Amino acid sequence: TLFARSITLPIREIKEGGVRMGKGDFSQSITVYTNDELEDLSNALNEASKQLKVSYMRLEEEVRERTRELAQANKKQEEQIKELDRASKLLVKRDFDLQQANNLLREIDEAKTQFVSVAAHQLRTPLSVSKWTYQMLLSQDFGPLSKEQQEVLERGNIMNEQMIHLVSDLLDVARIESGRIVYDSEAVELRSFLASLQDLYRQRSEEKRISLIIDMPQEQAVTMKGDVLRLRMVFQNLLDNAFKFTKEGGRITISWQLKGEMIQFEITDSGIGISQEELPRLFTKFFRAKNAM
């Protein structure tokens, strides 16, 4: 347990600190004392947090200063017609300053994306070592385990796997935001692809007593072009949420229909759903509907 905590607690602290930074909260430092790469990473995160905080404060002060200048110019414009030319120049200057501020924001966003990518890469090494260690222990390479030891190690291994998946997701997000995502297009036979998804979720479907139904509108084979890995990721994201928010005895259906040269997929479930008011926020970062919380 101490071994597992020595690995998971620093990672959890770093994760929570990263989430706070993503929400714009730089008030709390990340505290990790592991004397290894995780401590170096936490120190790098804290340094980046300080720099981002300074940049935000400088930007806010600059915007406030330019706004005050504009207010003064407008007041003078109402009082004296001859100040019109000067006020126009101030407006041009403000527009230039706002453009500069927008460029600064863009640079900060790019820095954030690069930081996420670097941080995720740095996390991969200790997580891979943890995974290798867990597997050796669970394989009883160092001797037999008691039932309690086996359960503790299995829980730690599951948490470690979840962190590895999270790091992979962070890298994918960084690639998408930086425009470096690459798609490998190939021929995909639709019936086989959907059948593989059904097999993948068969155990989960049986455990939760949820029916996963593939609704095929026609019997003949249909082939499409796509990136199998990315397609599977999209479907798994939707299906994972469907299983997560659908109660036992529910129903999940995957259906599709031809739309000219395109294929339209639909994944529906009998779960808790999302309110109409919250639908516009569906694909925003860190969003979760109120009824889900």
PDB file of N, CA, C and O in Angstrom, residues 113-159:
ATOM      1  N   THR A 113      -0.479  24.262 -24.922  1.00  0.00           N
ATOM      2  CA  THR A 113      -0.521  23.011 -25.674  1.00  0.00           C
ATOM      3  C   THR A 113       0.831  22.320 -25.657  1.00  0.00           C
ATOM      4  O   THR A 113       0.926  21.099 -25.448  1.00  0.00           O
ATOM      5  N   GLN A 114       1.893  23.106 -25.848  1.00  0.00           N
ATOM      6  CA  GLN A 114       3.233  22.532 -25.826  1.00  0.00           C
ATOM      7  C   GLN A 114       3.568  21.995 -24.438  1.00  0.00           C
ATOM      8  O   GLN A 114       4.172  20.928 -24.301  1.00  0.00           O
ATOM      9  N   PHE A 115       3.144  22.732 -23.411  1.00  0.00           N
ATOM     10  CA  PHE A 115       3.396  22.282 -22.049  1.00  0.00           C
ATOM     11  C   PHE A 115       2.693  20.962 -21.758  1.00  0.00           C
ATOM     12  O   PHE A 115       3.268  20.047 -21.158  1.00  0.00           O
ATOM     13  N   VAL A 116       1.423  20.849 -22.172  1.00  0.00           N
ATOM     14  CA  VAL A 116       0.681  19.598 -21.968  1.00  0.00           C
ATOM     15  C   VAL A 116       1.388  18.441 -22.653  1.00  0.00           C
ATOM     16  O   VAL A 116       1.506  17.345 -22.101  1.00  0.00           O
ATOM     17  N   SER A 117       1.869  18.687 -23.873  1.00  0.00           N
ATOM     18  CA  SER A 117       2.559  17.632 -24.609  1.00  0.00           C
ATOM     19  C   SER A 117       3.825  17.197 -23.890  1.00  0.00           C
ATOM     20  O   SER A 117       4.092  16.002 -23.714  1.00  0.00           O
ATOM     21  N   VAL A 118       4.629  18.169 -23.432  1.00  0.00           N
ATOM     22  CA  VAL A 118       5.871  17.843 -22.727  1.00  0.00           C
ATOM     23  C   VAL A 118       5.577  17.131 -21.413  1.00  0.00           C
ATOM     24  O   VAL A 118       6.224  16.124 -21.076  1.00  0.00           O
ATOM     25  N   ALA A 119       4.587  17.646 -20.672  1.00  0.00           N
ATOM     26  CA  ALA A 119       4.246  17.030 -19.390  1.00  0.00           C
ATOM     27  C   ALA A 119       3.784  15.590 -19.569  1.00  0.00           C
ATOM     28  O   ALA A 119       4.163  14.695 -18.803  1.00  0.00           O
ATOM     29  N   ALA A 120       2.962  15.352 -20.603  1.00  0.00           N
ATOM     30  CA  ALA A 120       2.476  14.000 -20.856  1.00  0.00           C
ATOM     31  C   ALA A 120       3.617  13.054 -21.215  1.00  0.00           C
ATOM     32  O   ALA A 120       3.673  11.916 -20.750  1.00  0.00           O
ATOM     33  N   HIS A 121       4.537  13.535 -22.036  1.00  0.00           N
ATOM     34  CA  HIS A 121       5.693  12.709 -22.383  1.00  0.00           C
ATOM     35  C   HIS A 121       6.531  12.397 -21.146  1.00  0.00           C
ATOM     36  O   HIS A 121       7.031  11.275 -20.986  1.00  0.00           O
ATOM     37  N   GLN A 122       6.691  13.380 -20.258  1.00  0.00           N
ATOM     38  CA  GLN A 122       7.474  13.156 -19.046  1.00  0.00           C
ATOM     39  C   GLN A 122       6.791  12.151 -18.119  1.00  0.00           C
ATOM     40  O   GLN A 122       7.462  11.411 -17.395  1.00  0.00           O
ATOM     41  N   LEU A 123       5.471  12.136 -18.129  1.00  0.00           N
ATOM     42  CA  LEU A 123       4.737  11.197 -17.274  1.00  0.00           C
ATOM     43  C   LEU A 123       4.817   9.762 -17.788  1.00  0.00           C
ATOM     44  O   LEU A 123       4.652   8.820 -17.012  1.00  0.00           O
ATOM     45  N   ARG A 124       5.047   9.596 -19.070  1.00  0.00           N
ATOM     46  CA  ARG A 124       5.042   8.256 -19.642  1.00  0.00           C
ATOM     47  C   ARG A 124       6.089   7.341 -19.009  1.00  0.00           C
ATOM     48  O   ARG A 124       5.821   6.176 -18.731  1.00  0.00           O
ATOM     49  N   THR A 125       7.296   7.864 -18.791  1.00  0.00           N
ATOM     50  CA  THR A 125       8.385   7.016 -18.295  1.00  0.00           C
ATOM     51  C   THR A 125       8.084   6.426 -16.921  1.00  0.00           C
ATOM     52  O   THR A 125       8.127   5.191 -16.757  1.00  0.00           O
ATOM     53  N   PRO A 126       7.770   7.251 -15.889  1.00  0.00           N
ATOM     54  CA  PRO A 126       7.472   6.638 -14.583  1.00  0.00           C
ATOM     55  C   PRO A 126       6.246   5.740 -14.612  1.00  0.00           C
ATOM     56  O   PRO A 126       6.198   4.733 -13.903  1.00  0.00           O
ATOM     57  N   LEU A 127       5.245   6.081 -15.417  1.00  0.00           N
ATOM     58  CA  LEU A 127       4.061   5.235 -15.503  1.00  0.00           C
ATOM     59  C   LEU A 127       4.384   3.890 -16.133  1.00  0.00           C
ATOM     60  O   LEU A 127       3.871   2.849 -15.716  1.00  0.00           O
ATOM     61  N   SER A 128       5.258   3.886 -17.148  1.00  0.00           N
ATOM     62  CA  SER A 128       5.656   2.630 -17.782  1.00  0.00           C
ATOM     63  C   SER A 128       6.439   1.761 -16.809  1.00  0.00           C
ATOM     64  O   SER A 128       6.260   0.543 -16.754  1.00  0.00           O
ATOM     65  N   VAL A 129       7.314   2.404 -16.023  1.00  0.00           N
ATOM     66  CA  VAL A 129       8.067   1.650 -15.014  1.00  0.00           C
ATOM     67  C   VAL A 129       7.116   1.068 -13.976  1.00  0.00           C
ATOM     68  O   VAL A 129       7.255  -0.092 -13.562  1.00  0.00           O
ATOM     69  N   SER A 130       6.124   1.863 -13.557  1.00  0.00           N
ATOM     70  CA  SER A 130       5.137   1.370 -12.589  1.00  0.00           C
ATOM     71  C   SER A 130       4.363   0.187 -13.159  1.00  0.00           C
ATOM     72  O   SER A 130       4.124  -0.816 -12.466  1.00  0.00           O
ATOM     73  N   LYS A 131       3.965   0.285 -14.418  1.00  0.00           N
ATOM     74  CA  LYS A 131       3.227  -0.797 -15.045  1.00  0.00           C
ATOM     75  C   LYS A 131       4.058  -2.080 -15.069  1.00  0.00           C
ATOM     76  O   LYS A 131       3.562  -3.163 -14.745  1.00  0.00           O
ATOM     77  N   TRP A 132       5.336  -1.956 -15.453  1.00  0.00           N
ATOM     78  CA  TRP A 132       6.227  -3.116 -15.502  1.00  0.00           C
ATOM     79  C   TRP A 132       6.383  -3.733 -14.116  1.00  0.00           C
ATOM     80  O   TRP A 132       6.363  -4.959 -13.940  1.00  0.00           O
ATOM     81  N   THR A 133       6.515  -2.871 -13.077  1.00  0.00           N
ATOM     82  CA  THR A 133       6.670  -3.367 -11.710  1.00  0.00           C
ATOM     83  C   THR A 133       5.417  -4.094 -11.246  1.00  0.00           C
ATOM     84  O   THR A 133       5.491  -5.180 -10.649  1.00  0.00           O
ATOM     85  N   TYR A 134       4.258  -3.498 -11.493  1.00  0.00           N
ATOM     86  CA  TYR A 134       3.005  -4.146 -11.112  1.00  0.00           C
ATOM     87  C   TYR A 134       2.862  -5.515 -11.780  1.00  0.00           C
ATOM     88  O   TYR A 134       2.445  -6.496 -11.146  1.00  0.00           O
ATOM     89  N   GLN A 135       3.169  -5.584 -13.057  1.00  0.00           N
ATOM     90  CA  GLN A 135       3.019  -6.844 -13.775  1.00  0.00           C
ATOM     91  C   GLN A 135       3.943  -7.916 -13.230  1.00  0.00           C
ATOM     92  O   GLN A 135       3.569  -9.086 -13.141  1.00  0.00           O
ATOM     93  N   MET A 136       5.184  -7.521 -12.857  1.00  0.00           N
ATOM     94  CA  MET A 136       6.110  -8.492 -12.281  1.00  0.00           C
ATOM     95  C   MET A 136       5.599  -8.994 -10.931  1.00  0.00           C
ATOM     96  O   MET A 136       5.663 -10.195 -10.634  1.00  0.00           O
ATOM     97  N   LEU A 137       5.078  -8.074 -10.122  1.00  0.00           N
ATOM     98  CA  LEU A 137       4.560  -8.478  -8.816  1.00  0.00           C
ATOM     99  C   LEU A 137       3.323  -9.362  -8.955  1.00  0.00           C
ATOM    100  O   LEU A 137       3.200 -10.386  -8.264  1.00  0.00           O
ATOM    101  N   LEU A 138       2.410  -8.972  -9.858  1.00  0.00           N
ATOM    102  CA  LEU A 138       1.192  -9.754 -10.046  1.00  0.00           C
ATOM    103  C   LEU A 138       1.489 -11.116 -10.662  1.00  0.00           C
ATOM    104  O   LEU A 138       0.740 -12.080 -10.440  1.00  0.00           O
ATOM    105  N   SER A 139       2.563 -11.206 -11.443  1.00  0.00           N
ATOM    106  CA  SER A 139       2.968 -12.510 -11.998  1.00  0.00           C
ATOM    107  C   SER A 139       3.706 -13.355 -10.977  1.00  0.00           C
ATOM    108  O   SER A 139       4.125 -14.471 -11.282  1.00  0.00           O
ATOM    109  N   GLN A 140       3.880 -12.797  -9.764  1.00  0.00           N
ATOM    110  CA  GLN A 140       4.531 -13.504  -8.654  1.00  0.00           C
ATOM    111  C   GLN A 140       5.962 -13.889  -9.000  1.00  0.00           C
ATOM    112  O   GLN A 140       6.469 -14.943  -8.591  1.00  0.00           O
ATOM    113  N   ASP A 141       6.644 -12.994  -9.739  1.00  0.00           N
ATOM    114  CA  ASP A 141       8.057 -13.224 -10.049  1.00  0.00           C
ATOM    115  C   ASP A 141       8.930 -13.114  -8.809  1.00  0.00           C
ATOM    116  O   ASP A 141      10.038 -13.666  -8.773  1.00  0.00           O
ATOM    117  N   PHE A 142       8.447 -12.400  -7.789  1.00  0.00           N
ATOM    118  CA  PHE A 142       9.224 -12.230  -6.563  1.00  0.00           C
ATOM    119  C   PHE A 142       8.666 -13.062  -5.412  1.00  0.00           C
ATOM    120  O   PHE A 142       8.971 -12.809  -4.256  1.00  0.00           O
ATOM    121  N   GLY A 143       7.848 -14.037  -5.749  1.00  0.00           N
ATOM    122  CA  GLY A 143       7.294 -14.905  -4.717  1.00  0.00           C
ATOM    123  C   GLY A 143       5.777 -14.855  -4.685  1.00  0.00           C
ATOM    124  O   GLY A 143       5.156 -13.971  -5.294  1.00  0.00           O
ATOM    125  N   PRO A 144       5.150 -15.788  -4.010  1.00  0.00           N
ATOM    126  CA  PRO A 144       3.689 -15.855  -3.943  1.00  0.00           C
ATOM    127  C   PRO A 144       3.101 -14.670  -3.186  1.00  0.00           C
ATOM    128  O   PRO A 144       3.753 -14.062  -2.336  1.00  0.00           O
ATOM    129  N   LEU A 145       1.851 -14.337  -3.535  1.00  0.00           N
ATOM    130  CA  LEU A 145       1.144 -13.226  -2.911  1.00  0.00           C
ATOM    131  C   LEU A 145      -0.062 -13.738  -2.146  1.00  0.00           C
ATOM    132  O   LEU A 145      -0.712 -14.710  -2.568  1.00  0.00           O
ATOM    133  N   SER A 146      -0.357 -13.066  -1.053  1.00  0.00           N
ATOM    134  CA  SER A 146      -1.603 -13.370  -0.358  1.00  0.00           C
ATOM    135  C   SER A 146      -2.771 -12.763  -1.120  1.00  0.00           C
ATOM    136  O   SER A 146      -2.584 -11.944  -2.023  1.00  0.00           O
ATOM    137  N   LYS A 147      -3.980 -13.140  -0.750  1.00  0.00           N
ATOM    138  CA  LYS A 147      -5.171 -12.626  -1.424  1.00  0.00           C
ATOM    139  C   LYS A 147      -5.262 -11.112  -1.267  1.00  0.00           C
ATOM    140  O   LYS A 147      -5.586 -10.396  -2.213  1.00  0.00           O
ATOM    141  N   GLU A 148      -4.948 -10.613  -0.057  1.00  0.00           N
ATOM    142  CA  GLU A 148      -5.020  -9.177   0.194  1.00  0.00           C
ATOM    143  C   GLU A 148      -3.977  -8.434  -0.639  1.00  0.00           C
ATOM    144  O   GLU A 148      -4.252  -7.370  -1.207  1.00  0.00           O
ATOM    145  N   GLN A 149      -2.753  -8.986  -0.710  1.00  0.00           N
ATOM    146  CA  GLN A 149      -1.713  -8.353  -1.518  1.00  0.00           C
ATOM    147  C   GLN A 149      -2.096  -8.317  -2.990  1.00  0.00           C
ATOM    148  O   GLN A 149      -1.880  -7.323  -3.686  1.00  0.00           O
ATOM    149  N   GLN A 150      -2.688  -9.420  -3.467  1.00  0.00           N
ATOM    150  CA  GLN A 150      -3.119  -9.494  -4.858  1.00  0.00           C
ATOM    151  C   GLN A 150      -4.156  -8.422  -5.155  1.00  0.00           C
ATOM    152  O   GLN A 150      -4.087  -7.730  -6.186  1.00  0.00           O
ATOM    153  N   GLU A 151      -5.123  -8.229  -4.256  1.00  0.00           N
ATOM    154  CA  GLU A 151      -6.183  -7.242  -4.468  1.00  0.00           C
ATOM    155  C   GLU A 151      -5.618  -5.824  -4.486  1.00  0.00           C
ATOM    156  O   GLU A 151      -5.997  -5.003  -5.326  1.00  0.00           O
ATOM    157  N   VAL A 152      -4.686  -5.525  -3.539  1.00  0.00           N
ATOM    158  CA  VAL A 152      -4.100  -4.188  -3.479  1.00  0.00           C
ATOM    159  C   VAL A 152      -3.314  -3.893  -4.748  1.00  0.00           C
ATOM    160  O   VAL A 152      -3.421  -2.814  -5.346  1.00  0.00           O
ATOM    161  N   LEU A 153      -2.510  -4.860  -5.208  1.00  0.00           N
ATOM    162  CA  LEU A 153      -1.713  -4.660  -6.416  1.00  0.00           C
ATOM    163  C   LEU A 153      -2.593  -4.516  -7.646  1.00  0.00           C
ATOM    164  O   LEU A 153      -2.305  -3.728  -8.547  1.00  0.00           O
ATOM    165  N   GLU A 154      -3.668  -5.281  -7.710  1.00  0.00           N
ATOM    166  CA  GLU A 154      -4.574  -5.179  -8.856  1.00  0.00           C
ATOM    167  C   GLU A 154      -5.224  -3.802  -8.914  1.00  0.00           C
ATOM    168  O   GLU A 154      -5.363  -3.210  -9.992  1.00  0.00           O
ATOM    169  N   ARG A 155      -5.610  -3.267  -7.733  1.00  0.00           N
ATOM    170  CA  ARG A 155      -6.196  -1.917  -7.720  1.00  0.00           C
ATOM    171  C   ARG A 155      -5.173  -0.882  -8.161  1.00  0.00           C
ATOM    172  O   ARG A 155      -5.481   0.034  -8.930  1.00  0.00           O
ATOM    173  N   GLY A 156      -3.942  -1.031  -7.669  1.00  0.00           N
ATOM    174  CA  GLY A 156      -2.898  -0.105  -8.085  1.00  0.00           C
ATOM    175  C   GLY A 156      -2.608  -0.199  -9.570  1.00  0.00           C
ATOM    176  O   GLY A 156      -2.391   0.821 -10.234  1.00  0.00           O
ATOM    177  N   ASN A 157      -2.620  -1.420 -10.096  1.00  0.00           N
ATOM    178  CA  ASN A 157      -2.365  -1.621 -11.529  1.00  0.00           C
ATOM    179  C   ASN A 157      -3.464  -0.989 -12.373  1.00  0.00           C
ATOM    180  O   ASN A 157      -3.197  -0.366 -13.403  1.00  0.00           O
ATOM    181  N   ILE A 158      -4.711  -1.129 -11.921  1.00  0.00           N
ATOM    182  CA  ILE A 158      -5.834  -0.526 -12.650  1.00  0.00           C
ATOM    183  C   ILE A 158      -5.698   0.992 -12.661  1.00  0.00           C
ATOM    184  O   ILE A 158      -5.886   1.646 -13.694  1.00  0.00           O
ATOM    185  N   MET A 159      -5.341   1.587 -11.514  1.00  0.00           N
ATOM    186  CA  MET A 159      -5.179   3.043 -11.448  1.00  0.00           C
ATOM    187  C   MET A 159      -4.032   3.494 -12.345  1.00  0.00           C
ATOM    188  O   MET A 159      -4.123   4.524 -13.026  1.00  0.00           O
TER     189      MET A 159
END
